[in-house]
Amino acid sequence: MKKSIRFMAAALLLAGATSAYAAGKSGRAELKVWESSGPESTYILAAIKAYRKINPKVKISYEAVGHTDSRAKIELDGPAGVGADIFVSPHDHMGALVAAGNILPVDDAEEYMENFYDMAKIGSKYNGVNYGYPLAAETYALVYNKDLVKNPPKTWDDVKAFAKTFNNKAEGKYALVWSVGDGYYDYMFMESFGAPLFGKDGNDRNKHNLNSPEAINGLKFFQNLRKEILDIPASDANGDFCNAQFTEGKSAMVITGPWSLPSYKAAGLNIGVVRLPAFPGTDHATSFSGVRLAFVSSWSKYPEEAKAFAKFLTSRDMLKKRYELTDQIPPRNDIQVNDPLINGFKEQLAYARAMPTIPQLGIYWSSMNSAYAEIWDGGDVKRSLDSAAATMEAAK
């Protein structure tokens, strides 16, 4: 019944879509949209139906293509003339898409982006130019079991204090778990200590900061958490382990994203979501964030119509509908969400940094994932970071 009500509400909102995004002055157009299957497809199909009512000259078809697969597919299908006009992809794929000439910039970007979060504005930009139309935002935060944690920790010192009362290595119980060898989560130990990846704007390959003094301090703090919070090898602390620990009640808290909520709800857990614990000398922790973007293909025969539909998809009313259907966080600051769990992630988004879009991000993943694991397992911090930095610099 609850799901039916949500779908009915979404349908009513779709019916009220504004005609401000209507295009088609050049005549009839046929557009193809790629987006993931599942709830995302439900939204796209509903949006297509709503758009046809305000612009019947534009015919739009949908094809299920996973958002992480679309970049590789457009590289082949675009030049062949069989690709999508609009496709959805993670924002960190943008650098490669621009370099290959596969996407078009956003028209009137300053006006269009006015009501989006800063991380969405940054995440949709490459070399100072906006290319993406933000559909959803995501980051990770602290998810906790309310039956095990009365007052969620506000600082890492609070986490350490709780661990002294909860941890029992013989029983496999640990206060807090996360994927300690994953550069997505561990980035908080870099920027929170003053080492932003690729500089403050995330686009300077010469300022990787991987082995800066600040990064060294942050990763020393990270390394010391093993003996105080989670004394297991990095290879064991993977995503499956963390989810199993939390679901089974062997861990009271987990650092993860909104994608984990469905399984925790299905397990009947009484959960809450709050911001990440603050680091010493700060009042917050900086997380990585991702933006799911719609792109207009440079191979489209109808670029103006495609841009109009992309703006329609990301308008305030339409993104409210998208949230109703997908539970993914709207990237606009003029949309209120009343779900306390999603609001916890939204609070962390205020301190999140969009993953850089330059191609060198791929080297960060490969070199720093290894470095984080080595450091967690007792390796020399400076030596591990120097090695990662050398890899980054050799790839220029």
Tab-separated table of C-alpha atoms in Angstrom:
chain	number	residue	atom	x	y	z
A	1	MET	CA	0.000	0.000	0.000
A	2	LYS	CA	2.831	2.403	0.916
A	3	LYS	CA	4.533	1.799	-2.417
A	4	SER	CA	1.282	2.373	-4.294
A	5	ILE	CA	0.762	5.690	-2.532
A	6	ARG	CA	4.270	6.786	-3.449
A	7	PHE	CA	3.736	5.913	-7.096
A	8	MET	CA	0.376	7.733	-7.143
A	9	ALA	CA	1.991	10.818	-5.625
A	10	ALA	CA	4.743	10.664	-8.188
A	11	ALA	CA	2.223	10.368	-11.001
A	12	LEU	CA	0.379	13.472	-9.814
A	13	LEU	CA	3.615	15.438	-9.718
A	14	LEU	CA	4.555	14.256	-13.180
A	15	ALA	CA	1.232	15.459	-14.497
A	16	GLY	CA	2.040	18.948	-13.296
A	17	ALA	CA	5.332	19.213	-15.185
A	18	THR	CA	5.960	22.646	-16.630
A	19	SER	CA	6.153	23.319	-20.318
A	20	ALA	CA	9.202	25.542	-19.778
A	21	TYR	CA	11.397	22.678	-20.964
A	22	ALA	CA	9.551	22.108	-24.220
A	23	ALA	CA	11.664	22.253	-27.357
A	24	GLY	CA	11.156	20.998	-30.874
A	25	LYS	CA	11.232	24.261	-32.796
A	26	SER	CA	13.283	22.533	-35.432
A	27	GLY	CA	10.424	20.120	-36.072
A	28	ARG	CA	9.931	16.524	-35.060
A	29	ALA	CA	12.758	14.765	-33.266
A	30	GLU	CA	13.474	11.233	-32.094
A	31	LEU	CA	15.594	10.800	-28.985
A	32	LYS	CA	17.019	7.735	-27.288
A	33	VAL	CA	17.786	7.636	-23.546
A	34	TRP	CA	20.117	5.225	-21.758
A	35	GLU	CA	19.652	4.691	-18.022
A	36	SER	CA	19.985	1.795	-15.592
A	37	SER	CA	17.179	-0.708	-15.151
A	38	GLY	CA	15.163	-0.936	-11.938
A	39	PRO	CA	13.680	2.143	-10.219
A	40	GLU	CA	15.642	4.415	-12.539
A	41	SER	CA	13.858	2.975	-15.550
A	42	THR	CA	10.496	3.535	-13.860
A	43	TYR	CA	11.382	7.192	-13.517
A	44	ILE	CA	12.660	7.604	-17.060
A	45	LEU	CA	9.567	5.996	-18.556
A	46	ALA	CA	7.289	8.205	-16.450
A	47	ALA	CA	9.298	11.295	-17.417
A	48	ILE	CA	9.074	10.397	-21.104
A	49	LYS	CA	5.303	10.077	-20.809
A	50	ALA	CA	5.041	13.448	-19.051
A	51	TYR	CA	7.285	15.174	-21.583
A	52	ARG	CA	5.288	13.883	-24.524
A	53	LYS	CA	2.255	15.692	-23.142
A	54	ILE	CA	3.978	19.061	-23.275
A	55	ASN	CA	5.995	18.417	-26.426
A	56	PRO	CA	4.365	15.811	-28.679
A	57	LYS	CA	6.782	16.593	-31.513
A	58	VAL	CA	9.581	14.855	-29.637
A	59	LYS	CA	9.496	11.061	-29.658
A	60	ILE	CA	11.634	9.503	-26.926
A	61	SER	CA	12.592	5.852	-26.480
A	62	TYR	CA	14.339	4.191	-23.531
A	63	GLU	CA	17.054	1.538	-23.535
A	64	ALA	CA	18.365	-0.087	-20.339
A	65	VAL	CA	22.094	0.574	-20.082
A	66	GLY	CA	23.784	0.570	-16.677
A	67	HIS	CA	25.109	4.000	-15.753
A	68	THR	CA	28.582	2.580	-15.166
A	69	ASP	CA	28.540	0.939	-18.614
A	70	SER	CA	27.348	3.868	-20.696
A	71	ARG	CA	30.730	5.515	-21.202
A	72	ALA	CA	32.240	2.487	-22.908
A	73	LYS	CA	29.070	1.954	-24.936
A	74	ILE	CA	28.840	5.532	-26.230
A	75	GLU	CA	32.460	5.337	-27.397
A	76	LEU	CA	31.403	2.601	-29.830
A	77	ASP	CA	27.753	3.368	-30.540
A	78	GLY	CA	28.060	7.145	-30.810
A	79	PRO	CA	30.304	7.260	-33.899
A	80	ALA	CA	28.317	4.382	-35.393
A	81	GLY	CA	25.152	6.463	-35.243
A	82	VAL	CA	23.248	4.069	-32.962
A	83	GLY	CA	24.051	5.609	-29.580
A	84	ALA	CA	21.835	7.451	-27.133
A	85	ASP	CA	21.053	11.148	-27.374
A	86	ILE	CA	20.954	11.362	-23.570
A	87	PHE	CA	22.732	8.894	-21.300
A	88	VAL	CA	23.427	8.633	-17.580
A	89	SER	CA	26.891	8.117	-16.130
A	90	PRO	CA	28.862	8.737	-12.893
A	91	HIS	CA	30.447	12.161	-12.827
A	92	ASP	CA	34.000	10.820	-12.533
A	93	HIS	CA	33.669	9.403	-16.068
A	94	MET	CA	33.367	12.933	-17.427
A	95	GLY	CA	37.042	13.574	-18.091
A	96	ALA	CA	37.276	10.589	-20.410
A	97	LEU	CA	33.993	11.515	-22.098
A	98	VAL	CA	35.180	15.056	-22.790
A	99	ALA	CA	38.618	13.908	-23.960
A	100	ALA	CA	36.968	11.578	-26.478
A	101	GLY	CA	34.604	14.303	-27.696
A	102	ASN	CA	31.490	12.350	-26.738
A	103	ILE	CA	29.442	14.956	-24.825
A	104	LEU	CA	28.185	18.507	-25.294
A	105	PRO	CA	28.410	21.349	-22.760
A	106	VAL	CA	25.387	22.664	-20.895
A	107	ASP	CA	23.809	25.837	-22.296
A	108	ASP	CA	23.245	28.725	-19.869
A	109	ALA	CA	25.013	26.721	-17.178
A	110	GLU	CA	25.188	29.464	-14.548
A	111	GLU	CA	21.433	30.030	-14.589
A	112	TYR	CA	20.637	26.332	-14.931
A	113	MET	CA	22.887	25.298	-12.001
A	114	GLU	CA	21.662	28.022	-9.620
A	115	ASN	CA	19.672	25.724	-7.307
A	116	PHE	CA	22.000	22.742	-7.205
A	117	TYR	CA	24.343	21.870	-4.337
A	118	ASP	CA	27.918	23.046	-4.742
A	119	MET	CA	29.146	19.469	-4.956
A	120	ALA	CA	26.755	18.911	-7.875
A	121	LYS	CA	27.967	22.071	-9.587
A	122	ILE	CA	31.578	20.980	-9.181
A	123	GLY	CA	30.813	17.393	-10.104
A	124	SER	CA	29.194	18.429	-13.381
A	125	LYS	CA	32.157	20.531	-14.482
A	126	TYR	CA	35.363	19.693	-16.347
A	127	ASN	CA	38.061	22.256	-17.121
A	128	GLY	CA	35.698	25.018	-16.061
A	129	VAL	CA	32.860	23.904	-18.329
A	130	ASN	CA	29.596	22.266	-17.190
A	131	TYR	CA	28.787	19.131	-19.166
A	132	GLY	CA	26.458	17.193	-16.871
A	133	TYR	CA	22.847	17.508	-15.738
A	134	PRO	CA	22.714	16.309	-12.081
A	135	LEU	CA	20.186	13.579	-11.277
A	136	ALA	CA	21.288	12.300	-7.872
A	137	ALA	CA	23.955	12.820	-5.235
A	138	GLU	CA	25.516	10.301	-2.911
A	139	THR	CA	28.122	10.048	-0.218
A	140	TYR	CA	28.812	7.867	2.788
A	141	ALA	CA	28.020	8.562	6.425
A	142	LEU	CA	27.827	6.767	9.769
A	143	VAL	CA	25.015	4.214	9.943
A	144	TYR	CA	24.377	2.894	13.445
A	145	ASN	CA	22.218	0.302	15.170
A	146	LYS	CA	19.961	2.183	17.574
A	147	ASP	CA	19.551	-0.932	19.712
A	148	LEU	CA	23.307	-1.001	20.332
A	149	VAL	CA	24.228	2.693	20.292
A	150	LYS	CA	22.246	5.119	22.425
A	151	ASN	CA	24.150	8.232	21.403
A	152	PRO	CA	25.967	8.100	18.067
A	153	PRO	CA	29.546	9.384	18.255
A	154	LYS	CA	30.296	12.918	17.128
A	155	THR	CA	34.086	12.545	17.073
A	156	TRP	CA	36.633	9.802	16.508
A	157	ASP	CA	37.519	10.054	20.195
A	158	ASP	CA	33.893	9.122	20.916
A	159	VAL	CA	34.261	6.112	18.609
A	160	LYS	CA	37.386	4.992	20.444
A	161	ALA	CA	35.659	5.321	23.813
A	162	PHE	CA	32.692	3.256	22.631
A	163	ALA	CA	34.996	0.604	21.171
A	164	LYS	CA	36.499	0.021	24.622
A	165	THR	CA	33.076	-1.042	25.870
A	166	PHE	CA	31.935	-2.986	22.781
A	167	ASN	CA	34.893	-4.657	21.088
A	168	ASN	CA	35.593	-8.340	21.717
A	169	LYS	CA	38.047	-9.788	19.215
A	170	ALA	CA	37.482	-13.360	20.395
A	171	GLU	CA	33.789	-13.013	19.546
A	172	GLY	CA	34.437	-11.037	16.357
A	173	LYS	CA	32.731	-7.930	17.704
A	174	TYR	CA	33.899	-4.502	16.552
A	175	ALA	CA	32.364	-1.121	17.282
A	176	LEU	CA	32.778	0.277	13.776
A	177	VAL	CA	33.537	-1.294	10.391
A	178	TRP	CA	34.254	0.055	6.918
A	179	SER	CA	36.215	-1.027	3.846
A	180	VAL	CA	39.626	0.061	5.090
A	181	GLY	CA	41.400	-0.702	1.803
A	182	ASP	CA	39.043	1.348	-0.347
A	183	GLY	CA	40.173	4.790	-1.479
A	184	TYR	CA	36.577	5.968	-1.745
A	185	TYR	CA	36.009	5.745	2.004
A	186	ASP	CA	39.586	6.384	3.142
A	187	TYR	CA	39.812	9.682	1.290
A	188	MET	CA	38.402	11.301	4.435
A	189	PHE	CA	41.793	10.764	6.079
A	190	MET	CA	43.436	12.867	3.364
A	191	GLU	CA	41.293	15.947	2.931
A	192	SER	CA	40.109	16.132	6.540
A	193	PHE	CA	43.768	16.610	7.463
A	194	GLY	CA	44.336	19.230	4.749
A	195	ALA	CA	45.416	17.187	1.710
A	196	PRO	CA	42.806	17.678	-1.033
A	197	LEU	CA	43.326	15.405	-4.017
A	198	PHE	CA	44.522	17.387	-7.070
A	199	GLY	CA	44.354	20.675	-5.176
A	200	LYS	CA	41.476	22.694	-3.799
A	201	ASP	CA	39.586	22.615	-7.105
A	202	GLY	CA	40.331	18.945	-7.796
A	203	ASN	CA	41.730	19.570	-11.264
A	204	ASP	CA	45.496	20.111	-10.854
A	205	ARG	CA	47.330	16.883	-11.641
A	206	ASN	CA	50.554	18.398	-10.265
A	207	LYS	CA	49.013	18.877	-6.821
A	208	HIS	CA	48.039	15.295	-6.060
A	209	ASN	CA	48.987	15.716	-2.359
A	210	LEU	CA	49.363	11.948	-1.967
A	211	ASN	CA	52.565	12.205	0.058
A	212	SER	CA	52.152	15.716	1.453
A	213	PRO	CA	52.858	16.263	5.169
A	214	GLU	CA	49.118	16.591	5.740
A	215	ALA	CA	48.386	13.274	4.045
A	216	ILE	CA	51.107	11.603	6.106
A	217	ASN	CA	49.543	12.920	9.317
A	218	GLY	CA	46.091	11.777	8.225
A	219	LEU	CA	47.241	8.297	7.316
A	220	LYS	CA	49.149	7.919	10.596
A	221	PHE	CA	45.864	8.651	12.350
A	222	PHE	CA	44.188	6.101	10.070
A	223	GLN	CA	46.816	3.455	10.859
A	224	ASN	CA	46.424	3.872	14.617
A	225	LEU	CA	42.698	3.124	14.379
A	226	ARG	CA	43.419	-0.537	13.688
A	227	LYS	CA	44.567	-1.310	17.213
A	228	GLU	CA	41.919	0.934	18.780
A	229	ILE	CA	38.814	0.107	16.723
A	230	LEU	CA	39.125	-2.627	14.111
A	231	ASP	CA	42.043	-5.017	14.546
A	232	ILE	CA	41.714	-7.130	11.411
A	233	PRO	CA	43.743	-7.278	8.156
A	234	ALA	CA	42.726	-4.908	5.380
A	235	SER	CA	41.973	-7.852	3.091
A	236	ASP	CA	39.291	-9.051	5.520
A	237	ALA	CA	37.588	-5.687	5.955
A	238	ASN	CA	35.791	-5.651	2.622
A	239	GLY	CA	32.238	-4.614	1.807
A	240	ASP	CA	30.716	-8.072	2.283
A	241	PHE	CA	32.368	-8.452	5.683
A	242	CYS	CA	31.198	-5.028	6.830
A	243	ASN	CA	27.587	-5.598	5.767
A	244	ALA	CA	27.507	-9.048	7.385
A	245	GLN	CA	28.995	-7.716	10.627
A	246	PHE	CA	26.470	-4.915	10.858
A	247	THR	CA	23.480	-7.009	9.806
A	248	GLU	CA	24.331	-9.719	12.351
A	249	GLY	CA	24.796	-7.217	15.173
A	250	LYS	CA	28.491	-7.966	15.561
A	251	SER	CA	29.269	-4.357	14.720
A	252	ALA	CA	27.314	-1.455	16.097
A	253	MET	CA	28.221	1.012	13.348
A	254	VAL	CA	29.270	0.962	9.701
A	255	ILE	CA	30.486	3.624	7.293
A	256	THR	CA	28.534	3.160	4.084
A	257	GLY	CA	26.187	4.884	1.663
A	258	PRO	CA	22.424	4.944	1.046
A	259	TRP	CA	22.764	1.950	-1.285
A	260	SER	CA	23.072	-0.252	1.845
A	261	LEU	CA	19.812	0.866	3.424
A	262	PRO	CA	17.484	-1.597	1.636
A	263	SER	CA	19.351	-4.646	2.955
A	264	TYR	CA	19.483	-3.234	6.487
A	265	LYS	CA	15.765	-2.482	6.415
A	266	ALA	CA	15.042	-5.967	5.066
A	267	ALA	CA	16.998	-7.408	7.997
A	268	GLY	CA	14.708	-5.538	10.395
A	269	LEU	CA	17.467	-3.406	11.884
A	270	ASN	CA	16.591	-0.308	13.891
A	271	ILE	CA	19.016	2.106	12.269
A	272	GLY	CA	19.976	5.749	12.231
A	273	VAL	CA	22.272	7.810	10.024
A	274	VAL	CA	24.465	10.707	11.137
A	275	ARG	CA	27.455	12.617	9.828
A	276	LEU	CA	30.893	11.032	9.938
A	277	PRO	CA	32.819	11.484	13.196
A	278	ALA	CA	34.827	14.705	13.326
A	279	PHE	CA	38.602	14.566	13.293
A	280	PRO	CA	40.802	16.256	15.922
A	281	GLY	CA	40.889	20.018	15.481
A	282	THR	CA	37.813	20.073	13.228
A	283	ASP	CA	34.050	19.895	13.584
A	284	HIS	CA	33.526	17.522	10.657
A	285	ALA	CA	34.999	14.927	8.326
A	286	THR	CA	35.230	15.429	4.574
A	287	SER	CA	33.893	12.525	2.500
A	288	PHE	CA	34.036	11.787	-1.201
A	289	SER	CA	30.772	12.334	-3.006
A	290	GLY	CA	29.465	11.192	-6.348
A	291	VAL	CA	26.970	12.735	-8.717
A	292	ARG	CA	24.913	10.766	-11.184
A	293	LEU	CA	24.676	12.879	-14.315
A	294	ALA	CA	22.720	12.916	-17.538
A	295	PHE	CA	24.851	13.811	-20.566
A	296	VAL	CA	23.891	14.918	-24.055
A	297	SER	CA	25.815	13.012	-26.693
A	298	SER	CA	27.827	15.012	-29.194
A	299	TRP	CA	26.658	12.447	-31.764
A	300	SER	CA	22.988	13.364	-31.336
A	301	LYS	CA	21.132	14.489	-34.465
A	302	TYR	CA	18.861	16.577	-32.240
A	303	PRO	CA	21.155	18.277	-29.697
A	304	GLU	CA	18.782	21.117	-28.795
A	305	GLU	CA	15.876	18.765	-28.151
A	306	ALA	CA	18.181	16.461	-26.156
A	307	LYS	CA	19.412	19.359	-23.996
A	308	ALA	CA	15.839	20.464	-23.332
A	309	PHE	CA	14.853	16.987	-22.183
A	310	ALA	CA	17.956	16.735	-19.966
A	311	LYS	CA	16.983	19.995	-18.254
A	312	PHE	CA	13.431	18.726	-17.870
A	313	LEU	CA	14.714	15.545	-16.191
A	314	THR	CA	16.639	17.587	-13.637
A	315	SER	CA	14.062	20.261	-12.890
A	316	ARG	CA	12.834	20.658	-9.318
A	317	ASP	CA	9.477	18.958	-9.808
A	318	MET	CA	10.942	16.076	-11.776
A	319	LEU	CA	13.739	15.382	-9.296
A	320	LYS	CA	11.183	15.301	-6.496
A	321	LYS	CA	9.503	12.542	-8.477
A	322	ARG	CA	12.772	10.775	-9.052
A	323	TYR	CA	13.431	10.685	-5.319
A	324	GLU	CA	9.954	9.244	-4.706
A	325	LEU	CA	10.691	6.418	-7.131
A	326	THR	CA	14.372	5.717	-6.485
A	327	ASP	CA	15.202	6.921	-2.934
A	328	GLN	CA	18.306	8.560	-4.425
A	329	ILE	CA	19.230	11.939	-2.935
A	330	PRO	CA	18.104	14.925	-5.039
A	331	PRO	CA	21.128	17.149	-5.783
A	332	ARG	CA	19.077	20.354	-5.571
A	333	ASN	CA	18.970	22.604	-2.508
A	334	ASP	CA	15.342	23.548	-3.167
A	335	ILE	CA	14.031	20.015	-2.536
A	336	GLN	CA	13.185	18.995	1.020
A	337	VAL	CA	13.453	15.345	2.021
A	338	ASN	CA	11.615	14.170	5.141
A	339	ASP	CA	13.192	10.734	5.524
A	340	PRO	CA	15.484	10.911	8.608
A	341	LEU	CA	17.831	8.284	7.156
A	342	ILE	CA	18.289	10.120	3.869
A	343	ASN	CA	18.624	13.379	5.780
A	344	GLY	CA	21.607	11.912	7.607
A	345	PHE	CA	23.389	11.434	4.296
A	346	LYS	CA	22.303	14.901	3.182
A	347	GLU	CA	23.917	16.402	6.282
A	348	GLN	CA	27.185	14.725	5.352
A	349	LEU	CA	26.837	15.995	1.785
A	350	ALA	CA	27.340	19.500	3.143
A	351	TYR	CA	30.919	18.431	3.944
A	352	ALA	CA	31.462	16.234	0.919
A	353	ARG	CA	33.894	16.780	-1.950
A	354	ALA	CA	32.929	15.684	-5.418
A	355	MET	CA	35.356	13.140	-6.817
A	356	PRO	CA	37.703	14.809	-9.312
A	357	THR	CA	36.822	14.363	-12.957
A	358	ILE	CA	40.320	14.485	-14.448
A	359	PRO	CA	41.555	11.181	-15.934
A	360	GLN	CA	44.297	10.884	-13.289
A	361	LEU	CA	41.633	9.872	-10.777
A	362	GLY	CA	42.050	6.333	-12.092
A	363	ILE	CA	45.652	6.341	-10.876
A	364	TYR	CA	44.499	7.458	-7.448
A	365	TRP	CA	42.295	4.371	-7.184
A	366	SER	CA	44.949	1.897	-8.286
A	367	SER	CA	47.867	3.353	-6.340
A	368	MET	CA	46.126	4.491	-3.177
A	369	ASN	CA	43.941	1.423	-2.659
A	370	SER	CA	47.204	-0.504	-2.302
A	371	ALA	CA	48.725	2.186	-0.099
A	372	TYR	CA	45.743	2.297	2.274
A	373	ALA	CA	45.838	-1.486	2.681
A	374	GLU	CA	49.611	-1.502	3.264
A	375	ILE	CA	49.364	1.272	5.839
A	376	TRP	CA	46.463	-0.368	7.670
A	377	ASP	CA	48.470	-3.567	7.907
A	378	GLY	CA	51.424	-1.797	9.504
A	379	GLY	CA	53.455	-0.554	6.545
A	380	ASP	CA	55.565	2.575	6.764
A	381	VAL	CA	53.203	5.470	6.059
A	382	LYS	CA	55.638	7.749	4.260
A	383	ARG	CA	57.132	4.965	2.171
A	384	SER	CA	53.693	3.753	1.049
A	385	LEU	CA	52.574	7.266	0.140
A	386	ASP	CA	55.832	8.053	-1.638
A	387	SER	CA	55.317	4.942	-3.757
A	388	ALA	CA	51.763	5.997	-4.664
A	389	ALA	CA	52.970	9.503	-5.493
A	390	ALA	CA	55.723	8.121	-7.734
A	391	THR	CA	53.144	6.071	-9.628
A	392	MET	CA	50.982	9.146	-10.105
A	393	GLU	CA	53.881	11.268	-11.332
A	394	ALA	CA	55.231	8.604	-13.685
A	395	ALA	CA	51.869	8.459	-15.441
A	396	LYS	CA	51.940	12.100	-16.562
